[in-house]
Amino acid sequence: MTIHGEPITAKKPKAVAAAGPGSARDDLAYIKAIAEEGRNTPLVGGRNFFVWGALIGTAALAVFLMETGAIPAFNQMILWSGALAIGWVLSFVINSRSSERPGASSLSNRTVNAAWLACGIFVTVYWLSIVAASLLVQEGGYPVRFLFATMFPVAFGLYGLAFFATAVVAHQPWYRWVSVVSWAIACALLLSLAVWPVAYMLVAAIGTYAVVLAPGYVMLRNEPSDIV
């Protein structure tokens, strides 16, 4: 929990009686304080969500517009590499500044941040592996370019898992609905490849804005003014 913007972390007494009602009350008070701290501490990762949602969603929208001829064609490898590089640099800057914010060291924030960091690392490594495979494949060898189409379904599947964990840890059930939407988008992306391939990147862009950028904006709005 916080008082005047400063987090209060429950400290268990260093010395308690080996037995007796006093010891039990101390333990219960300690556990209750820990639970209340996690429940009442706001999430402070909204900036990361907003940045990544804006970058990836806009990159996907740009690809869709290029594929439909609405804007001039541009090297997609440079586009995606630039979006990922900028995203990681901005995340590093944001995290270095947010680590000292009140509530950033709470159990809920540390757990949520770790889950999303793991998702980001995996998605980046997955993309780099596909890029490497496409560059190393020999002429006439097994086609790997179609693997790029698996990027967004895999990413949205992971987003759903991370949001589900966020809902439990942060005691905010509405994140479960974001999980459901994330998984629905992953399925829609796979179906679009068979029904309407041109719409794939449009679905990816709208989905990214909906389940990454929008929740990030909500997180920013819910942060207390002394944190923002």
PDB file of C-alpha atoms in Angstrom:
ATOM      1  CA  MET A   1       0.000   0.000   0.000  1.00  0.00           C
ATOM      2  CA  THR A   2       1.103   3.635  -0.332  1.00  0.00           C
ATOM      3  CA  ILE A   3       0.908   6.699   1.899  1.00  0.00           C
ATOM      4  CA  HIS A   4       1.655  10.106   0.348  1.00  0.00           C
ATOM      5  CA  GLY A   5       3.032   8.303  -2.712  1.00  0.00           C
ATOM      6  CA  GLU A   6       5.554   6.242  -0.754  1.00  0.00           C
ATOM      7  CA  PRO A   7       5.241   2.452  -0.701  1.00  0.00           C
ATOM      8  CA  ILE A   8       4.989   0.722   2.628  1.00  0.00           C
ATOM      9  CA  THR A   9       6.514  -2.716   2.759  1.00  0.00           C
ATOM     10  CA  ALA A  10       5.479  -4.847   5.662  1.00  0.00           C
ATOM     11  CA  LYS A  11       8.374  -5.869   7.858  1.00  0.00           C
ATOM     12  CA  LYS A  12       8.108  -9.047   9.806  1.00  0.00           C
ATOM     13  CA  PRO A  13       9.302  -8.724  13.396  1.00  0.00           C
ATOM     14  CA  LYS A  14      12.859  -9.946  13.836  1.00  0.00           C
ATOM     15  CA  ALA A  15      12.079 -11.698  17.049  1.00  0.00           C
ATOM     16  CA  VAL A  16       8.805 -13.315  17.914  1.00  0.00           C
ATOM     17  CA  ALA A  17       7.929 -15.798  20.572  1.00  0.00           C
ATOM     18  CA  ALA A  18       8.339 -19.417  19.606  1.00  0.00           C
ATOM     19  CA  ALA A  19       4.661 -20.024  20.331  1.00  0.00           C
ATOM     20  CA  GLY A  20       1.601 -18.224  21.561  1.00  0.00           C
ATOM     21  CA  PRO A  21      -1.245 -16.085  20.252  1.00  0.00           C
ATOM     22  CA  GLY A  22       1.012 -13.040  19.818  1.00  0.00           C
ATOM     23  CA  SER A  23       3.184 -14.858  17.305  1.00  0.00           C
ATOM     24  CA  ALA A  24       0.172 -16.007  15.295  1.00  0.00           C
ATOM     25  CA  ARG A  25      -1.270 -12.481  15.221  1.00  0.00           C
ATOM     26  CA  ASP A  26       2.059 -11.091  14.023  1.00  0.00           C
ATOM     27  CA  ASP A  27       2.238 -13.641  11.211  1.00  0.00           C
ATOM     28  CA  LEU A  28      -1.337 -12.938  10.124  1.00  0.00           C
ATOM     29  CA  ALA A  29      -0.746  -9.180  10.186  1.00  0.00           C
ATOM     30  CA  TYR A  30       2.408  -9.634   8.098  1.00  0.00           C
ATOM     31  CA  ILE A  31       0.629 -11.757   5.477  1.00  0.00           C
ATOM     32  CA  LYS A  32      -2.302  -9.317   5.346  1.00  0.00           C
ATOM     33  CA  ALA A  33       0.015  -6.347   4.845  1.00  0.00           C
ATOM     34  CA  ILE A  34       1.807  -8.102   1.979  1.00  0.00           C
ATOM     35  CA  ALA A  35      -1.519  -8.919   0.299  1.00  0.00           C
ATOM     36  CA  GLU A  36      -2.795  -5.354   0.694  1.00  0.00           C
ATOM     37  CA  GLU A  37       0.448  -3.958  -0.686  1.00  0.00           C
ATOM     38  CA  GLY A  38       0.120  -5.987  -3.880  1.00  0.00           C
ATOM     39  CA  ARG A  39      -3.582  -5.190  -4.205  1.00  0.00           C
ATOM     40  CA  ASN A  40      -3.303  -1.431  -3.728  1.00  0.00           C
ATOM     41  CA  THR A  41      -0.079  -0.655  -5.558  1.00  0.00           C
ATOM     42  CA  PRO A  42      -0.805   0.609  -9.095  1.00  0.00           C
ATOM     43  CA  LEU A  43       1.022  -0.845 -12.075  1.00  0.00           C
ATOM     44  CA  VAL A  44       3.683   1.509 -13.416  1.00  0.00           C
ATOM     45  CA  GLY A  45       4.443  -0.128 -16.767  1.00  0.00           C
ATOM     46  CA  GLY A  46       1.987   1.869 -18.849  1.00  0.00           C
ATOM     47  CA  ARG A  47       4.680   3.791 -20.694  1.00  0.00           C
ATOM     48  CA  ASN A  48       6.257   0.605 -22.020  1.00  0.00           C
ATOM     49  CA  PHE A  49       2.900  -0.684 -23.251  1.00  0.00           C
ATOM     50  CA  PHE A  50       2.123   2.637 -24.905  1.00  0.00           C
ATOM     51  CA  VAL A  51       5.506   2.856 -26.656  1.00  0.00           C
ATOM     52  CA  TRP A  52       5.518  -0.737 -27.919  1.00  0.00           C
ATOM     53  CA  GLY A  53       1.870  -0.569 -28.968  1.00  0.00           C
ATOM     54  CA  ALA A  54       2.463   2.612 -30.947  1.00  0.00           C
ATOM     55  CA  LEU A  55       5.648   1.329 -32.617  1.00  0.00           C
ATOM     56  CA  ILE A  56       4.544  -2.178 -33.574  1.00  0.00           C
ATOM     57  CA  GLY A  57       0.982  -1.189 -34.425  1.00  0.00           C
ATOM     58  CA  THR A  58       2.160   1.644 -36.678  1.00  0.00           C
ATOM     59  CA  ALA A  59       4.763  -0.582 -38.350  1.00  0.00           C
ATOM     60  CA  ALA A  60       2.108  -3.214 -39.091  1.00  0.00           C
ATOM     61  CA  LEU A  61      -0.247  -0.554 -40.434  1.00  0.00           C
ATOM     62  CA  ALA A  62       2.538   0.797 -42.659  1.00  0.00           C
ATOM     63  CA  VAL A  63       3.142  -2.685 -44.089  1.00  0.00           C
ATOM     64  CA  PHE A  64      -0.575  -3.071 -44.808  1.00  0.00           C
ATOM     65  CA  LEU A  65      -0.664   0.290 -46.597  1.00  0.00           C
ATOM     66  CA  MET A  66       2.409  -0.659 -48.633  1.00  0.00           C
ATOM     67  CA  GLU A  67       0.924  -4.004 -49.625  1.00  0.00           C
ATOM     68  CA  THR A  68      -2.289  -2.331 -50.776  1.00  0.00           C
ATOM     69  CA  GLY A  69      -0.399   0.370 -52.684  1.00  0.00           C
ATOM     70  CA  ALA A  70      -1.663   3.206 -50.495  1.00  0.00           C
ATOM     71  CA  ILE A  71       1.890   4.384 -49.736  1.00  0.00           C
ATOM     72  CA  PRO A  72       5.221   3.843 -51.526  1.00  0.00           C
ATOM     73  CA  ALA A  73       6.967   0.535 -50.812  1.00  0.00           C
ATOM     74  CA  PHE A  74       9.769   0.492 -48.242  1.00  0.00           C
ATOM     75  CA  ASN A  75      12.201  -2.190 -47.105  1.00  0.00           C
ATOM     76  CA  GLN A  76      10.233  -4.127 -44.492  1.00  0.00           C
ATOM     77  CA  MET A  77      13.340  -5.573 -42.864  1.00  0.00           C
ATOM     78  CA  ILE A  78      14.579  -2.065 -42.128  1.00  0.00           C
ATOM     79  CA  LEU A  79      11.123  -1.053 -40.921  1.00  0.00           C
ATOM     80  CA  TRP A  80      10.766  -3.909 -38.424  1.00  0.00           C
ATOM     81  CA  SER A  81      14.408  -3.783 -37.317  1.00  0.00           C
ATOM     82  CA  GLY A  82      14.063  -0.067 -36.646  1.00  0.00           C
ATOM     83  CA  ALA A  83      10.824  -0.505 -34.709  1.00  0.00           C
ATOM     84  CA  LEU A  84      12.332  -3.211 -32.487  1.00  0.00           C
ATOM     85  CA  ALA A  85      15.565  -1.278 -31.919  1.00  0.00           C
ATOM     86  CA  ILE A  86      13.738   1.932 -31.003  1.00  0.00           C
ATOM     87  CA  GLY A  87      11.378  -0.004 -28.748  1.00  0.00           C
ATOM     88  CA  TRP A  88      14.160  -1.640 -26.757  1.00  0.00           C
ATOM     89  CA  VAL A  89      16.108   1.621 -26.414  1.00  0.00           C
ATOM     90  CA  LEU A  90      13.042   3.487 -25.177  1.00  0.00           C
ATOM     91  CA  SER A  91      12.173   0.614 -22.824  1.00  0.00           C
ATOM     92  CA  PHE A  92      15.652   0.780 -21.312  1.00  0.00           C
ATOM     93  CA  VAL A  93      15.301   4.527 -20.754  1.00  0.00           C
ATOM     94  CA  ILE A  94      11.786   4.177 -19.319  1.00  0.00           C
ATOM     95  CA  ASN A  95      12.756   1.328 -16.983  1.00  0.00           C
ATOM     96  CA  SER A  96      15.849   3.137 -15.735  1.00  0.00           C
ATOM     97  CA  ARG A  97      13.678   6.078 -14.726  1.00  0.00           C
ATOM     98  CA  SER A  98      10.686   4.148 -13.424  1.00  0.00           C
ATOM     99  CA  SER A  99      12.711   1.880 -11.114  1.00  0.00           C
ATOM    100  CA  GLU A 100      12.794   4.638  -8.491  1.00  0.00           C
ATOM    101  CA  ARG A 101       9.098   5.436  -8.671  1.00  0.00           C
ATOM    102  CA  PRO A 102       6.920   4.746  -5.632  1.00  0.00           C
ATOM    103  CA  GLY A 103       5.419   1.294  -5.976  1.00  0.00           C
ATOM    104  CA  ALA A 104       7.840   0.108  -8.672  1.00  0.00           C
ATOM    105  CA  SER A 105       9.519  -2.300  -6.256  1.00  0.00           C
ATOM    106  CA  SER A 106       6.250  -3.868  -5.072  1.00  0.00           C
ATOM    107  CA  LEU A 107       5.716  -7.579  -5.607  1.00  0.00           C
ATOM    108  CA  SER A 108       2.933  -7.010  -8.146  1.00  0.00           C
ATOM    109  CA  ASN A 109       4.965  -4.612 -10.276  1.00  0.00           C
ATOM    110  CA  ARG A 110       8.103  -6.752 -10.179  1.00  0.00           C
ATOM    111  CA  THR A 111       6.149  -9.870 -11.144  1.00  0.00           C
ATOM    112  CA  VAL A 112       4.259  -8.187 -13.985  1.00  0.00           C
ATOM    113  CA  ASN A 113       7.405  -6.530 -15.328  1.00  0.00           C
ATOM    114  CA  ALA A 114       9.280  -9.837 -15.277  1.00  0.00           C
ATOM    115  CA  ALA A 115       6.475 -11.595 -17.173  1.00  0.00           C
ATOM    116  CA  TRP A 116       6.346  -8.940 -19.864  1.00  0.00           C
ATOM    117  CA  LEU A 117      10.123  -8.727 -20.156  1.00  0.00           C
ATOM    118  CA  ALA A 118      10.209 -12.475 -20.776  1.00  0.00           C
ATOM    119  CA  CYS A 119       7.544 -12.092 -23.489  1.00  0.00           C
ATOM    120  CA  GLY A 120       9.478  -9.298 -25.153  1.00  0.00           C
ATOM    121  CA  ILE A 121      12.732 -11.234 -25.121  1.00  0.00           C
ATOM    122  CA  PHE A 122      11.126 -14.357 -26.577  1.00  0.00           C
ATOM    123  CA  VAL A 123       9.309 -12.480 -29.358  1.00  0.00           C
ATOM    124  CA  THR A 124      12.510 -10.651 -30.306  1.00  0.00           C
ATOM    125  CA  VAL A 125      14.594 -13.838 -30.321  1.00  0.00           C
ATOM    126  CA  TYR A 126      11.857 -15.630 -32.290  1.00  0.00           C
ATOM    127  CA  TRP A 127      11.904 -12.891 -34.926  1.00  0.00           C
ATOM    128  CA  LEU A 128      15.707 -12.891 -35.128  1.00  0.00           C
ATOM    129  CA  SER A 129      15.676 -16.680 -35.568  1.00  0.00           C
ATOM    130  CA  ILE A 130      13.248 -16.403 -38.479  1.00  0.00           C
ATOM    131  CA  VAL A 131      15.366 -13.673 -40.064  1.00  0.00           C
ATOM    132  CA  ALA A 132      18.481 -15.830 -39.709  1.00  0.00           C
ATOM    133  CA  ALA A 133      16.691 -18.838 -41.189  1.00  0.00           C
ATOM    134  CA  SER A 134      15.496 -16.814 -44.183  1.00  0.00           C
ATOM    135  CA  LEU A 135      19.034 -15.575 -44.827  1.00  0.00           C
ATOM    136  CA  LEU A 136      20.702 -18.968 -44.427  1.00  0.00           C
ATOM    137  CA  VAL A 137      18.277 -21.114 -46.403  1.00  0.00           C
ATOM    138  CA  GLN A 138      19.795 -22.461 -49.597  1.00  0.00           C
ATOM    139  CA  GLU A 139      18.171 -22.007 -52.976  1.00  0.00           C
ATOM    140  CA  GLY A 140      15.603 -24.721 -53.468  1.00  0.00           C
ATOM    141  CA  GLY A 141      15.690 -25.567 -49.777  1.00  0.00           C
ATOM    142  CA  TYR A 142      12.803 -25.635 -47.330  1.00  0.00           C
ATOM    143  CA  PRO A 143      10.834 -22.358 -47.594  1.00  0.00           C
ATOM    144  CA  VAL A 144      10.952 -20.424 -44.337  1.00  0.00           C
ATOM    145  CA  ARG A 145       9.498 -17.060 -45.320  1.00  0.00           C
ATOM    146  CA  PHE A 146       6.033 -18.234 -44.337  1.00  0.00           C
ATOM    147  CA  LEU A 147       7.335 -18.381 -40.762  1.00  0.00           C
ATOM    148  CA  PHE A 148       7.175 -14.583 -40.633  1.00  0.00           C
ATOM    149  CA  ALA A 149       3.388 -14.969 -40.758  1.00  0.00           C
ATOM    150  CA  THR A 150       3.519 -16.838 -37.440  1.00  0.00           C
ATOM    151  CA  MET A 151       5.071 -13.878 -35.618  1.00  0.00           C
ATOM    152  CA  PHE A 152       1.900 -12.034 -34.677  1.00  0.00           C
ATOM    153  CA  PRO A 153      -0.206 -15.093 -33.729  1.00  0.00           C
ATOM    154  CA  VAL A 154       2.610 -16.264 -31.439  1.00  0.00           C
ATOM    155  CA  ALA A 155       3.017 -12.771 -29.989  1.00  0.00           C
ATOM    156  CA  PHE A 156      -0.703 -12.329 -29.278  1.00  0.00           C
ATOM    157  CA  GLY A 157      -0.826 -15.773 -27.690  1.00  0.00           C
ATOM    158  CA  LEU A 158       1.951 -14.713 -25.315  1.00  0.00           C
ATOM    159  CA  TYR A 159       0.227 -11.383 -24.670  1.00  0.00           C
ATOM    160  CA  GLY A 160      -2.844 -13.295 -23.553  1.00  0.00           C
ATOM    161  CA  LEU A 161      -0.835 -15.384 -21.102  1.00  0.00           C
ATOM    162  CA  ALA A 162       0.951 -12.331 -19.698  1.00  0.00           C
ATOM    163  CA  PHE A 163      -2.280 -10.361 -19.306  1.00  0.00           C
ATOM    164  CA  PHE A 164      -3.909 -13.305 -17.529  1.00  0.00           C
ATOM    165  CA  ALA A 165      -1.015 -13.364 -15.054  1.00  0.00           C
ATOM    166  CA  THR A 166      -1.266  -9.582 -14.709  1.00  0.00           C
ATOM    167  CA  ALA A 167      -4.955  -9.871 -13.805  1.00  0.00           C
ATOM    168  CA  VAL A 168      -4.171 -12.318 -10.996  1.00  0.00           C
ATOM    169  CA  VAL A 169      -1.108 -10.567  -9.593  1.00  0.00           C
ATOM    170  CA  ALA A 170      -2.507  -7.033  -9.798  1.00  0.00           C
ATOM    171  CA  HIS A 171      -6.014  -8.046  -8.599  1.00  0.00           C
ATOM    172  CA  GLN A 172      -7.538  -6.391 -11.680  1.00  0.00           C
ATOM    173  CA  PRO A 173      -9.927  -8.890 -13.338  1.00  0.00           C
ATOM    174  CA  TRP A 174     -10.506  -6.744 -16.431  1.00  0.00           C
ATOM    175  CA  TYR A 175      -7.112  -7.823 -17.750  1.00  0.00           C
ATOM    176  CA  ARG A 176      -8.608 -11.283 -18.250  1.00  0.00           C
ATOM    177  CA  TRP A 177     -10.822  -9.812 -20.951  1.00  0.00           C
ATOM    178  CA  VAL A 178      -7.718  -8.388 -22.614  1.00  0.00           C
ATOM    179  CA  SER A 179      -6.348 -11.937 -22.558  1.00  0.00           C
ATOM    180  CA  VAL A 180      -9.462 -13.242 -24.295  1.00  0.00           C
ATOM    181  CA  VAL A 181      -9.228 -10.508 -26.939  1.00  0.00           C
ATOM    182  CA  SER A 182      -5.530 -11.287 -27.465  1.00  0.00           C
ATOM    183  CA  TRP A 183      -6.243 -14.961 -28.082  1.00  0.00           C
ATOM    184  CA  ALA A 184      -9.160 -14.097 -30.377  1.00  0.00           C
ATOM    185  CA  ILE A 185      -6.877 -11.859 -32.428  1.00  0.00           C
ATOM    186  CA  ALA A 186      -4.291 -14.645 -32.673  1.00  0.00           C
ATOM    187  CA  CYS A 187      -6.969 -16.943 -34.111  1.00  0.00           C
ATOM    188  CA  ALA A 188      -8.258 -14.211 -36.449  1.00  0.00           C
ATOM    189  CA  LEU A 189      -4.746 -13.674 -37.804  1.00  0.00           C
ATOM    190  CA  LEU A 190      -4.361 -17.350 -38.658  1.00  0.00           C
ATOM    191  CA  LEU A 191      -7.779 -17.420 -40.322  1.00  0.00           C
ATOM    192  CA  SER A 192      -7.020 -14.270 -42.315  1.00  0.00           C
ATOM    193  CA  LEU A 193      -4.064 -16.024 -43.934  1.00  0.00           C
ATOM    194  CA  ALA A 194      -6.481 -18.488 -45.511  1.00  0.00           C
ATOM    195  CA  VAL A 195      -9.486 -16.227 -46.132  1.00  0.00           C
ATOM    196  CA  TRP A 196      -8.056 -12.765 -46.831  1.00  0.00           C
ATOM    197  CA  PRO A 197      -4.218 -12.626 -46.652  1.00  0.00           C
ATOM    198  CA  VAL A 198      -4.073  -8.916 -47.485  1.00  0.00           C
ATOM    199  CA  ALA A 199      -5.940  -8.129 -44.256  1.00  0.00           C
ATOM    200  CA  TYR A 200      -3.347  -9.922 -42.091  1.00  0.00           C
ATOM    201  CA  MET A 201      -1.317  -6.812 -41.284  1.00  0.00           C
ATOM    202  CA  LEU A 202      -4.430  -4.700 -40.805  1.00  0.00           C
ATOM    203  CA  VAL A 203      -5.723  -7.162 -38.203  1.00  0.00           C
ATOM    204  CA  ALA A 204      -2.274  -7.172 -36.577  1.00  0.00           C
ATOM    205  CA  ALA A 205      -2.193  -3.372 -36.420  1.00  0.00           C
ATOM    206  CA  ILE A 206      -5.701  -3.025 -34.981  1.00  0.00           C
ATOM    207  CA  GLY A 207      -5.010  -5.843 -32.525  1.00  0.00           C
ATOM    208  CA  THR A 208      -1.783  -4.248 -31.323  1.00  0.00           C
ATOM    209  CA  TYR A 209      -3.477  -0.917 -30.749  1.00  0.00           C
ATOM    210  CA  ALA A 210      -6.322  -2.686 -28.918  1.00  0.00           C
ATOM    211  CA  VAL A 211      -4.409  -4.984 -26.546  1.00  0.00           C
ATOM    212  CA  VAL A 212      -1.075  -3.191 -26.101  1.00  0.00           C
ATOM    213  CA  LEU A 213      -1.428   0.542 -26.674  1.00  0.00           C
ATOM    214  CA  ALA A 214      -4.923   0.911 -25.164  1.00  0.00           C
ATOM    215  CA  PRO A 215      -4.129  -0.974 -21.903  1.00  0.00           C
ATOM    216  CA  GLY A 216      -0.950   1.098 -21.642  1.00  0.00           C
ATOM    217  CA  TYR A 217      -3.018   4.264 -21.832  1.00  0.00           C
ATOM    218  CA  VAL A 218      -5.369   2.936 -19.147  1.00  0.00           C
ATOM    219  CA  MET A 219      -2.397   2.127 -16.899  1.00  0.00           C
ATOM    220  CA  LEU A 220      -1.075   5.659 -17.326  1.00  0.00           C
ATOM    221  CA  ARG A 221      -4.464   7.129 -16.446  1.00  0.00           C
ATOM    222  CA  ASN A 222      -4.717   4.943 -13.336  1.00  0.00           C
ATOM    223  CA  GLU A 223      -1.300   5.889 -11.996  1.00  0.00           C
ATOM    224  CA  PRO A 224      -1.481   8.438  -9.155  1.00  0.00           C
ATOM    225  CA  SER A 225      -0.411  11.957 -10.076  1.00  0.00           C
ATOM    226  CA  ASP A 226       2.634  11.777  -7.801  1.00  0.00           C
ATOM    227  CA  ILE A 227       3.871   8.764  -9.818  1.00  0.00           C
ATOM    228  CA  VAL A 228       3.061  10.181 -13.262  1.00  0.00           C
TER     229      VAL A 228
END
